[in-house]
């Protein structure tokens, strides 16, 4: 089984095509770098583009999808493994435990919520795996400005800014993961959740 990259990204089909181009590039690149994909198991938006690119390039796809989304036919049925769960929370836990690193592509509320949970768990030292934002064309600049305000107003310590890395391009995602390099599985996980 390859290392699994957990990717959080948009489920919207109404995006500028440039976001899809980056998602497809990530799909190709992760296979080239010897990774598999674990993600929300959807077939729409960047999620679908990403998963299809991984499969088309001979990669391994693990989708984790709640039953209600499957019933609404939102699932990517061609995944090598499609794990069905009941709640969104179970889905996040499973994605988190299966992953060896996390990446957020541009996305909406769902993407933000998922990646913020990883940062929160990293802050508590429950998760130690690398976490990277793809800041495509400055998409996350305003979020990072908010983080800077949080830091300035002492809502968290300066070390919190080391809990994540920022990539300006798809290949850089893998450079950043390599530099954060901590692939150990958290033994504390089940005790602390
Ligand atoms: P959003 O950024 O709001 O489009 O939400 C995308 C994220 O939330 C993904 O990483 C998924 O895990 C989850 N999600 C939201 N909507 C869907 C959907 N229609 N199908 C699958 N996953 C979804």
PDB file of N, CA and C in Angstrom, residues 75-148:
ATOM      1  N   UNK A  75     -20.980   9.763  -5.246  1.00  0.00           N
ATOM      2  CA  UNK A  75     -19.750   8.987  -5.016  1.00  0.00           C
ATOM      3  C   UNK A  75     -19.001   8.673  -6.304  1.00  0.00           C
ATOM      4  N   UNK A  76     -17.663   8.607  -6.179  1.00  0.00           N
ATOM      5  CA  UNK A  76     -16.804   8.201  -7.291  1.00  0.00           C
ATOM      6  C   UNK A  76     -16.636   6.678  -7.207  1.00  0.00           C
ATOM      7  N   UNK A  77     -17.497   5.972  -7.939  1.00  0.00           N
ATOM      8  CA  UNK A  77     -17.571   4.510  -7.799  1.00  0.00           C
ATOM      9  C   UNK A  77     -16.346   3.770  -8.323  1.00  0.00           C
ATOM     10  N   UNK A  78     -15.522   4.445  -9.105  1.00  0.00           N
ATOM     11  CA  UNK A  78     -14.334   3.785  -9.673  1.00  0.00           C
ATOM     12  C   UNK A  78     -13.159   3.752  -8.687  1.00  0.00           C
ATOM     13  N   UNK A  79     -13.342   4.304  -7.500  1.00  0.00           N
ATOM     14  CA  UNK A  79     -12.259   4.282  -6.496  1.00  0.00           C
ATOM     15  C   UNK A  79     -11.849   2.838  -6.207  1.00  0.00           C
ATOM     16  N   UNK A  80     -10.559   2.620  -5.896  1.00  0.00           N
ATOM     17  CA  UNK A  80     -10.090   1.271  -5.576  1.00  0.00           C
ATOM     18  C   UNK A  80     -10.739   0.789  -4.288  1.00  0.00           C
ATOM     19  N   UNK A  81     -10.947   1.731  -3.392  1.00  0.00           N
ATOM     20  CA  UNK A  81     -11.579   1.430  -2.105  1.00  0.00           C
ATOM     21  C   UNK A  81     -12.561   2.559  -1.839  1.00  0.00           C
ATOM     22  N   UNK A  82     -13.828   2.233  -1.682  1.00  0.00           N
ATOM     23  CA  UNK A  82     -14.807   3.272  -1.337  1.00  0.00           C
ATOM     24  C   UNK A  82     -15.409   2.879   0.006  1.00  0.00           C
ATOM     25  N   UNK A  83     -14.982   3.576   1.044  1.00  0.00           N
ATOM     26  CA  UNK A  83     -15.427   3.236   2.392  1.00  0.00           C
ATOM     27  C   UNK A  83     -16.666   4.064   2.701  1.00  0.00           C
ATOM     28  N   UNK A  84     -17.734   3.380   3.101  1.00  0.00           N
ATOM     29  CA  UNK A  84     -18.972   4.092   3.423  1.00  0.00           C
ATOM     30  C   UNK A  84     -19.087   4.257   4.932  1.00  0.00           C
ATOM     31  N   UNK A  85     -19.351   5.491   5.355  1.00  0.00           N
ATOM     32  CA  UNK A  85     -19.525   5.771   6.782  1.00  0.00           C
ATOM     33  C   UNK A  85     -20.901   6.418   6.975  1.00  0.00           C
ATOM     34  N   UNK A  86     -21.271   6.674   8.217  1.00  0.00           N
ATOM     35  CA  UNK A  86     -22.593   7.260   8.455  1.00  0.00           C
ATOM     36  C   UNK A  86     -22.496   8.779   8.539  1.00  0.00           C
ATOM     37  N   UNK A  87     -21.582   9.274   9.356  1.00  0.00           N
ATOM     38  CA  UNK A  87     -21.553  10.716   9.590  1.00  0.00           C
ATOM     39  C   UNK A  87     -20.326  11.385   8.963  1.00  0.00           C
ATOM     40  N   UNK A  88     -20.422  12.700   8.817  1.00  0.00           N
ATOM     41  CA  UNK A  88     -19.302  13.487   8.300  1.00  0.00           C
ATOM     42  C   UNK A  88     -18.107  13.406   9.265  1.00  0.00           C
ATOM     43  N   UNK A  89     -18.400  13.277  10.547  1.00  0.00           N
ATOM     44  CA  UNK A  89     -17.321  13.212  11.543  1.00  0.00           C
ATOM     45  C   UNK A  89     -16.530  11.916  11.423  1.00  0.00           C
ATOM     46  N   UNK A  90     -17.269  10.828  11.214  1.00  0.00           N
ATOM     47  CA  UNK A  90     -16.585   9.530  11.016  1.00  0.00           C
ATOM     48  C   UNK A  90     -15.707   9.598   9.786  1.00  0.00           C
ATOM     49  N   UNK A  91     -16.231  10.248   8.753  1.00  0.00           N
ATOM     50  CA  UNK A  91     -15.475  10.363   7.511  1.00  0.00           C
ATOM     51  C   UNK A  91     -14.157  11.101   7.745  1.00  0.00           C
ATOM     52  N   UNK A  92     -14.230  12.213   8.473  1.00  0.00           N
ATOM     53  CA  UNK A  92     -13.008  12.986   8.721  1.00  0.00           C
ATOM     54  C   UNK A  92     -12.000  12.171   9.526  1.00  0.00           C
ATOM     55  N   UNK A  93     -12.506  11.450  10.537  1.00  0.00           N
ATOM     56  CA  UNK A  93     -11.604  10.648  11.374  1.00  0.00           C
ATOM     57  C   UNK A  93     -10.895   9.577  10.544  1.00  0.00           C
ATOM     58  N   UNK A  94     -11.663   8.928   9.690  1.00  0.00           N
ATOM     59  CA  UNK A  94     -11.078   7.865   8.867  1.00  0.00           C
ATOM     60  C   UNK A  94     -10.054   8.430   7.883  1.00  0.00           C
ATOM     61  N   UNK A  95     -10.404   9.551   7.258  1.00  0.00           N
ATOM     62  CA  UNK A  95      -9.456  10.177   6.333  1.00  0.00           C
ATOM     63  C   UNK A  95      -8.183  10.570   7.082  1.00  0.00           C
ATOM     64  N   UNK A  96      -8.355  11.124   8.269  1.00  0.00           N
ATOM     65  CA  UNK A  96      -7.203  11.575   9.066  1.00  0.00           C
ATOM     66  C   UNK A  96      -6.303  10.416   9.470  1.00  0.00           C
ATOM     67  N   UNK A  97      -6.915   9.303   9.877  1.00  0.00           N
ATOM     68  CA  UNK A  97      -6.104   8.180  10.355  1.00  0.00           C
ATOM     69  C   UNK A  97      -5.412   7.469   9.194  1.00  0.00           C
ATOM     70  N   UNK A  98      -6.073   7.411   8.035  1.00  0.00           N
ATOM     71  CA  UNK A  98      -5.467   6.726   6.886  1.00  0.00           C
ATOM     72  C   UNK A  98      -4.343   7.539   6.248  1.00  0.00           C
ATOM     73  N   UNK A  99      -4.395   8.877   6.387  1.00  0.00           N
ATOM     74  CA  UNK A  99      -3.473   9.750   5.658  1.00  0.00           C
ATOM     75  C   UNK A  99      -2.065   9.748   6.241  1.00  0.00           C
ATOM     76  N   UNK A 100      -1.085  10.037   5.356  1.00  0.00           N
ATOM     77  CA  UNK A 100       0.296  10.254   5.792  1.00  0.00           C
ATOM     78  C   UNK A 100       0.675  11.725   5.713  1.00  0.00           C
ATOM     79  N   UNK A 101      -0.132  12.504   5.012  1.00  0.00           N
ATOM     80  CA  UNK A 101       0.074  13.959   4.923  1.00  0.00           C
ATOM     81  C   UNK A 101      -1.229  14.566   4.399  1.00  0.00           C
ATOM     82  N   UNK A 102      -1.386  15.856   4.620  1.00  0.00           N
ATOM     83  CA  UNK A 102      -2.633  16.550   4.247  1.00  0.00           C
ATOM     84  C   UNK A 102      -2.346  17.729   3.333  1.00  0.00           C
ATOM     85  N   UNK A 103      -3.227  17.903   2.341  1.00  0.00           N
ATOM     86  CA  UNK A 103      -3.109  19.049   1.434  1.00  0.00           C
ATOM     87  C   UNK A 103      -4.489  19.673   1.270  1.00  0.00           C
ATOM     88  N   UNK A 104      -4.543  21.003   1.325  1.00  0.00           N
ATOM     89  CA  UNK A 104      -5.785  21.707   0.982  1.00  0.00           C
ATOM     90  C   UNK A 104      -5.567  22.430  -0.335  1.00  0.00           C
ATOM     91  N   UNK A 105      -6.393  22.097  -1.330  1.00  0.00           N
ATOM     92  CA  UNK A 105      -6.462  22.873  -2.564  1.00  0.00           C
ATOM     93  C   UNK A 105      -7.497  23.967  -2.312  1.00  0.00           C
ATOM     94  N   UNK A 106      -7.681  24.886  -3.229  1.00  0.00           N
ATOM     95  CA  UNK A 106      -8.760  25.853  -3.045  1.00  0.00           C
ATOM     96  C   UNK A 106     -10.106  25.142  -2.843  1.00  0.00           C
ATOM     97  N   UNK A 107     -10.918  25.702  -1.966  1.00  0.00           N
ATOM     98  CA  UNK A 107     -12.212  25.078  -1.684  1.00  0.00           C
ATOM     99  C   UNK A 107     -13.119  26.025  -0.924  1.00  0.00           C
ATOM    100  N   UNK A 108     -14.267  25.516  -0.530  1.00  0.00           N
ATOM    101  CA  UNK A 108     -15.258  26.306   0.197  1.00  0.00           C
ATOM    102  C   UNK A 108     -15.296  25.925   1.674  1.00  0.00           C
ATOM    103  N   UNK A 109     -16.477  26.007   2.278  1.00  0.00           N
ATOM    104  CA  UNK A 109     -16.629  25.753   3.713  1.00  0.00           C
ATOM    105  C   UNK A 109     -16.104  24.365   4.097  1.00  0.00           C
ATOM    106  N   UNK A 110     -16.449  23.348   3.285  1.00  0.00           N
ATOM    107  CA  UNK A 110     -16.058  21.967   3.610  1.00  0.00           C
ATOM    108  C   UNK A 110     -14.548  21.814   3.675  1.00  0.00           C
ATOM    109  N   UNK A 111     -13.878  22.357   2.666  1.00  0.00           N
ATOM    110  CA  UNK A 111     -12.415  22.262   2.604  1.00  0.00           C
ATOM    111  C   UNK A 111     -11.779  22.963   3.791  1.00  0.00           C
ATOM    112  N   UNK A 112     -12.285  24.172   4.071  1.00  0.00           N
ATOM    113  CA  UNK A 112     -11.727  24.972   5.159  1.00  0.00           C
ATOM    114  C   UNK A 112     -11.919  24.268   6.496  1.00  0.00           C
ATOM    115  N   UNK A 113     -13.112  23.728   6.686  1.00  0.00           N
ATOM    116  CA  UNK A 113     -13.418  23.051   7.952  1.00  0.00           C
ATOM    117  C   UNK A 113     -12.470  21.862   8.155  1.00  0.00           C
ATOM    118  N   UNK A 114     -12.256  21.102   7.094  1.00  0.00           N
ATOM    119  CA  UNK A 114     -11.429  19.898   7.204  1.00  0.00           C
ATOM    120  C   UNK A 114      -9.968  20.252   7.503  1.00  0.00           C
ATOM    121  N   UNK A 115      -9.433  21.237   6.796  1.00  0.00           N
ATOM    122  CA  UNK A 115      -8.022  21.566   6.997  1.00  0.00           C
ATOM    123  C   UNK A 115      -7.816  22.274   8.345  1.00  0.00           C
ATOM    124  N   UNK A 116      -8.825  23.044   8.778  1.00  0.00           N
ATOM    125  CA  UNK A 116      -8.714  23.687  10.091  1.00  0.00           C
ATOM    126  C   UNK A 116      -8.743  22.651  11.213  1.00  0.00           C
ATOM    127  N   UNK A 117      -9.482  21.580  11.006  1.00  0.00           N
ATOM    128  CA  UNK A 117      -9.477  20.536  12.033  1.00  0.00           C
ATOM    129  C   UNK A 117      -8.075  19.930  12.161  1.00  0.00           C
ATOM    130  N   UNK A 118      -7.414  19.745  11.013  1.00  0.00           N
ATOM    131  CA  UNK A 118      -6.048  19.197  11.053  1.00  0.00           C
ATOM    132  C   UNK A 118      -5.123  20.159  11.808  1.00  0.00           C
ATOM    133  N   UNK A 119      -5.245  21.454  11.517  1.00  0.00           N
ATOM    134  CA  UNK A 119      -4.389  22.424  12.221  1.00  0.00           C
ATOM    135  C   UNK A 119      -4.687  22.436  13.715  1.00  0.00           C
ATOM    136  N   UNK A 120      -5.952  22.297  14.064  1.00  0.00           N
ATOM    137  CA  UNK A 120      -6.329  22.265  15.487  1.00  0.00           C
ATOM    138  C   UNK A 120      -5.717  21.040  16.170  1.00  0.00           C
ATOM    139  N   UNK A 121      -5.774  19.902  15.487  1.00  0.00           N
ATOM    140  CA  UNK A 121      -5.193  18.678  16.053  1.00  0.00           C
ATOM    141  C   UNK A 121      -3.676  18.756  16.101  1.00  0.00           C
ATOM    142  N   UNK A 122      -3.091  19.444  15.126  1.00  0.00           N
ATOM    143  CA  UNK A 122      -1.632  19.628  15.146  1.00  0.00           C
ATOM    144  C   UNK A 122      -1.244  20.539  16.314  1.00  0.00           C
ATOM    145  N   UNK A 123      -2.055  21.548  16.534  1.00  0.00           N
ATOM    146  CA  UNK A 123      -1.806  22.481  17.643  1.00  0.00           C
ATOM    147  C   UNK A 123      -1.803  21.757  18.985  1.00  0.00           C
ATOM    148  N   UNK A 124      -2.646  20.733  19.086  1.00  0.00           N
ATOM    149  CA  UNK A 124      -2.745  19.960  20.331  1.00  0.00           C
ATOM    150  C   UNK A 124      -1.746  18.804  20.354  1.00  0.00           C
ATOM    151  N   UNK A 125      -0.980  18.670  19.262  1.00  0.00           N
ATOM    152  CA  UNK A 125       0.005  17.600  19.134  1.00  0.00           C
ATOM    153  C   UNK A 125      -0.635  16.218  19.007  1.00  0.00           C
ATOM    154  N   UNK A 126      -1.888  16.188  18.628  1.00  0.00           N
ATOM    155  CA  UNK A 126      -2.577  14.903  18.418  1.00  0.00           C
ATOM    156  C   UNK A 126      -2.219  14.365  17.036  1.00  0.00           C
ATOM    157  N   UNK A 127      -2.111  15.276  16.079  1.00  0.00           N
ATOM    158  CA  UNK A 127      -1.667  14.917  14.725  1.00  0.00           C
ATOM    159  C   UNK A 127      -0.289  15.527  14.511  1.00  0.00           C
ATOM    160  N   UNK A 128       0.617  14.728  13.897  1.00  0.00           N
ATOM    161  CA  UNK A 128       1.977  15.245  13.640  1.00  0.00           C
ATOM    162  C   UNK A 128       2.324  15.198  12.163  1.00  0.00           C
ATOM    163  N   UNK A 129       1.374  14.822  11.350  1.00  0.00           N
ATOM    164  CA  UNK A 129       1.666  14.637   9.923  1.00  0.00           C
ATOM    165  C   UNK A 129       1.708  15.982   9.191  1.00  0.00           C
ATOM    166  N   UNK A 130       2.508  16.059   8.104  1.00  0.00           N
ATOM    167  CA  UNK A 130       2.632  17.324   7.364  1.00  0.00           C
ATOM    168  C   UNK A 130       1.296  17.834   6.819  1.00  0.00           C
ATOM    169  N   UNK A 131       1.193  19.140   6.785  1.00  0.00           N
ATOM    170  CA  UNK A 131      -0.044  19.806   6.366  1.00  0.00           C
ATOM    171  C   UNK A 131       0.333  20.981   5.445  1.00  0.00           C
ATOM    172  N   UNK A 132      -0.142  20.948   4.203  1.00  0.00           N
ATOM    173  CA  UNK A 132       0.274  21.942   3.211  1.00  0.00           C
ATOM    174  C   UNK A 132      -0.945  22.573   2.534  1.00  0.00           C
ATOM    175  N   UNK A 133      -0.906  23.888   2.400  1.00  0.00           N
ATOM    176  CA  UNK A 133      -1.923  24.583   1.604  1.00  0.00           C
ATOM    177  C   UNK A 133      -1.364  24.819   0.205  1.00  0.00           C
ATOM    178  N   UNK A 134      -2.144  24.525  -0.828  1.00  0.00           N
ATOM    179  CA  UNK A 134      -1.770  24.977  -2.167  1.00  0.00           C
ATOM    180  C   UNK A 134      -2.384  26.368  -2.334  1.00  0.00           C
ATOM    181  N   UNK A 135      -1.515  27.357  -2.291  1.00  0.00           N
ATOM    182  CA  UNK A 135      -1.989  28.751  -2.342  1.00  0.00           C
ATOM    183  C   UNK A 135      -2.023  29.218  -3.796  1.00  0.00           C
ATOM    184  N   UNK A 136      -2.887  28.572  -4.558  1.00  0.00           N
ATOM    185  CA  UNK A 136      -2.958  28.858  -6.004  1.00  0.00           C
ATOM    186  C   UNK A 136      -3.367  30.311  -6.249  1.00  0.00           C
ATOM    187  N   UNK A 137      -2.504  31.045  -6.916  1.00  0.00           N
ATOM    188  CA  UNK A 137      -2.750  32.468  -7.211  1.00  0.00           C
ATOM    189  C   UNK A 137      -3.191  33.241  -5.971  1.00  0.00           C
ATOM    190  N   UNK A 138      -2.600  32.939  -4.833  1.00  0.00           N
ATOM    191  CA  UNK A 138      -2.900  33.685  -3.609  1.00  0.00           C
ATOM    192  C   UNK A 138      -4.277  33.407  -3.017  1.00  0.00           C
ATOM    193  N   UNK A 139      -4.869  32.263  -3.407  1.00  0.00           N
ATOM    194  CA  UNK A 139      -6.232  31.944  -2.941  1.00  0.00           C
ATOM    195  C   UNK A 139      -6.366  32.042  -1.418  1.00  0.00           C
ATOM    196  N   UNK A 140      -5.340  31.598  -0.695  1.00  0.00           N
ATOM    197  CA  UNK A 140      -5.431  31.572   0.771  1.00  0.00           C
ATOM    198  C   UNK A 140      -4.785  32.794   1.444  1.00  0.00           C
ATOM    199  N   UNK A 141      -4.400  33.803   0.667  1.00  0.00           N
ATOM    200  CA  UNK A 141      -3.719  34.970   1.258  1.00  0.00           C
ATOM    201  C   UNK A 141      -4.526  35.617   2.389  1.00  0.00           C
ATOM    202  N   UNK A 142      -5.838  35.758   2.186  1.00  0.00           N
ATOM    203  CA  UNK A 142      -6.652  36.416   3.226  1.00  0.00           C
ATOM    204  C   UNK A 142      -6.720  35.570   4.502  1.00  0.00           C
ATOM    205  N   UNK A 143      -6.718  34.250   4.335  1.00  0.00           N
ATOM    206  CA  UNK A 143      -6.709  33.375   5.521  1.00  0.00           C
ATOM    207  C   UNK A 143      -5.387  33.549   6.278  1.00  0.00           C
ATOM    208  N   UNK A 144      -4.288  33.638   5.537  1.00  0.00           N
ATOM    209  CA  UNK A 144      -2.985  33.798   6.200  1.00  0.00           C
ATOM    210  C   UNK A 144      -2.894  35.177   6.871  1.00  0.00           C
ATOM    211  N   UNK A 145      -3.539  36.175   6.287  1.00  0.00           N
ATOM    212  CA  UNK A 145      -3.592  37.502   6.943  1.00  0.00           C
ATOM    213  C   UNK A 145      -4.357  37.399   8.266  1.00  0.00           C
ATOM    214  N   UNK A 146      -5.428  36.616   8.255  1.00  0.00           N
ATOM    215  CA  UNK A 146      -6.186  36.410   9.504  1.00  0.00           C
ATOM    216  C   UNK A 146      -5.316  35.675  10.534  1.00  0.00           C
ATOM    217  N   UNK A 147      -4.561  34.683  10.079  1.00  0.00           N
ATOM    218  CA  UNK A 147      -3.647  33.976  10.990  1.00  0.00           C
ATOM    219  C   UNK A 147      -2.640  34.972  11.598  1.00  0.00           C
ATOM    220  N   UNK A 148      -2.136  35.896  10.762  1.00  0.00           N
ATOM    221  CA  UNK A 148      -1.156  36.883  11.255  1.00  0.00           C
ATOM    222  C   UNK A 148      -1.788  37.766  12.328  1.00  0.00           C
TER     223      UNK A 148
END
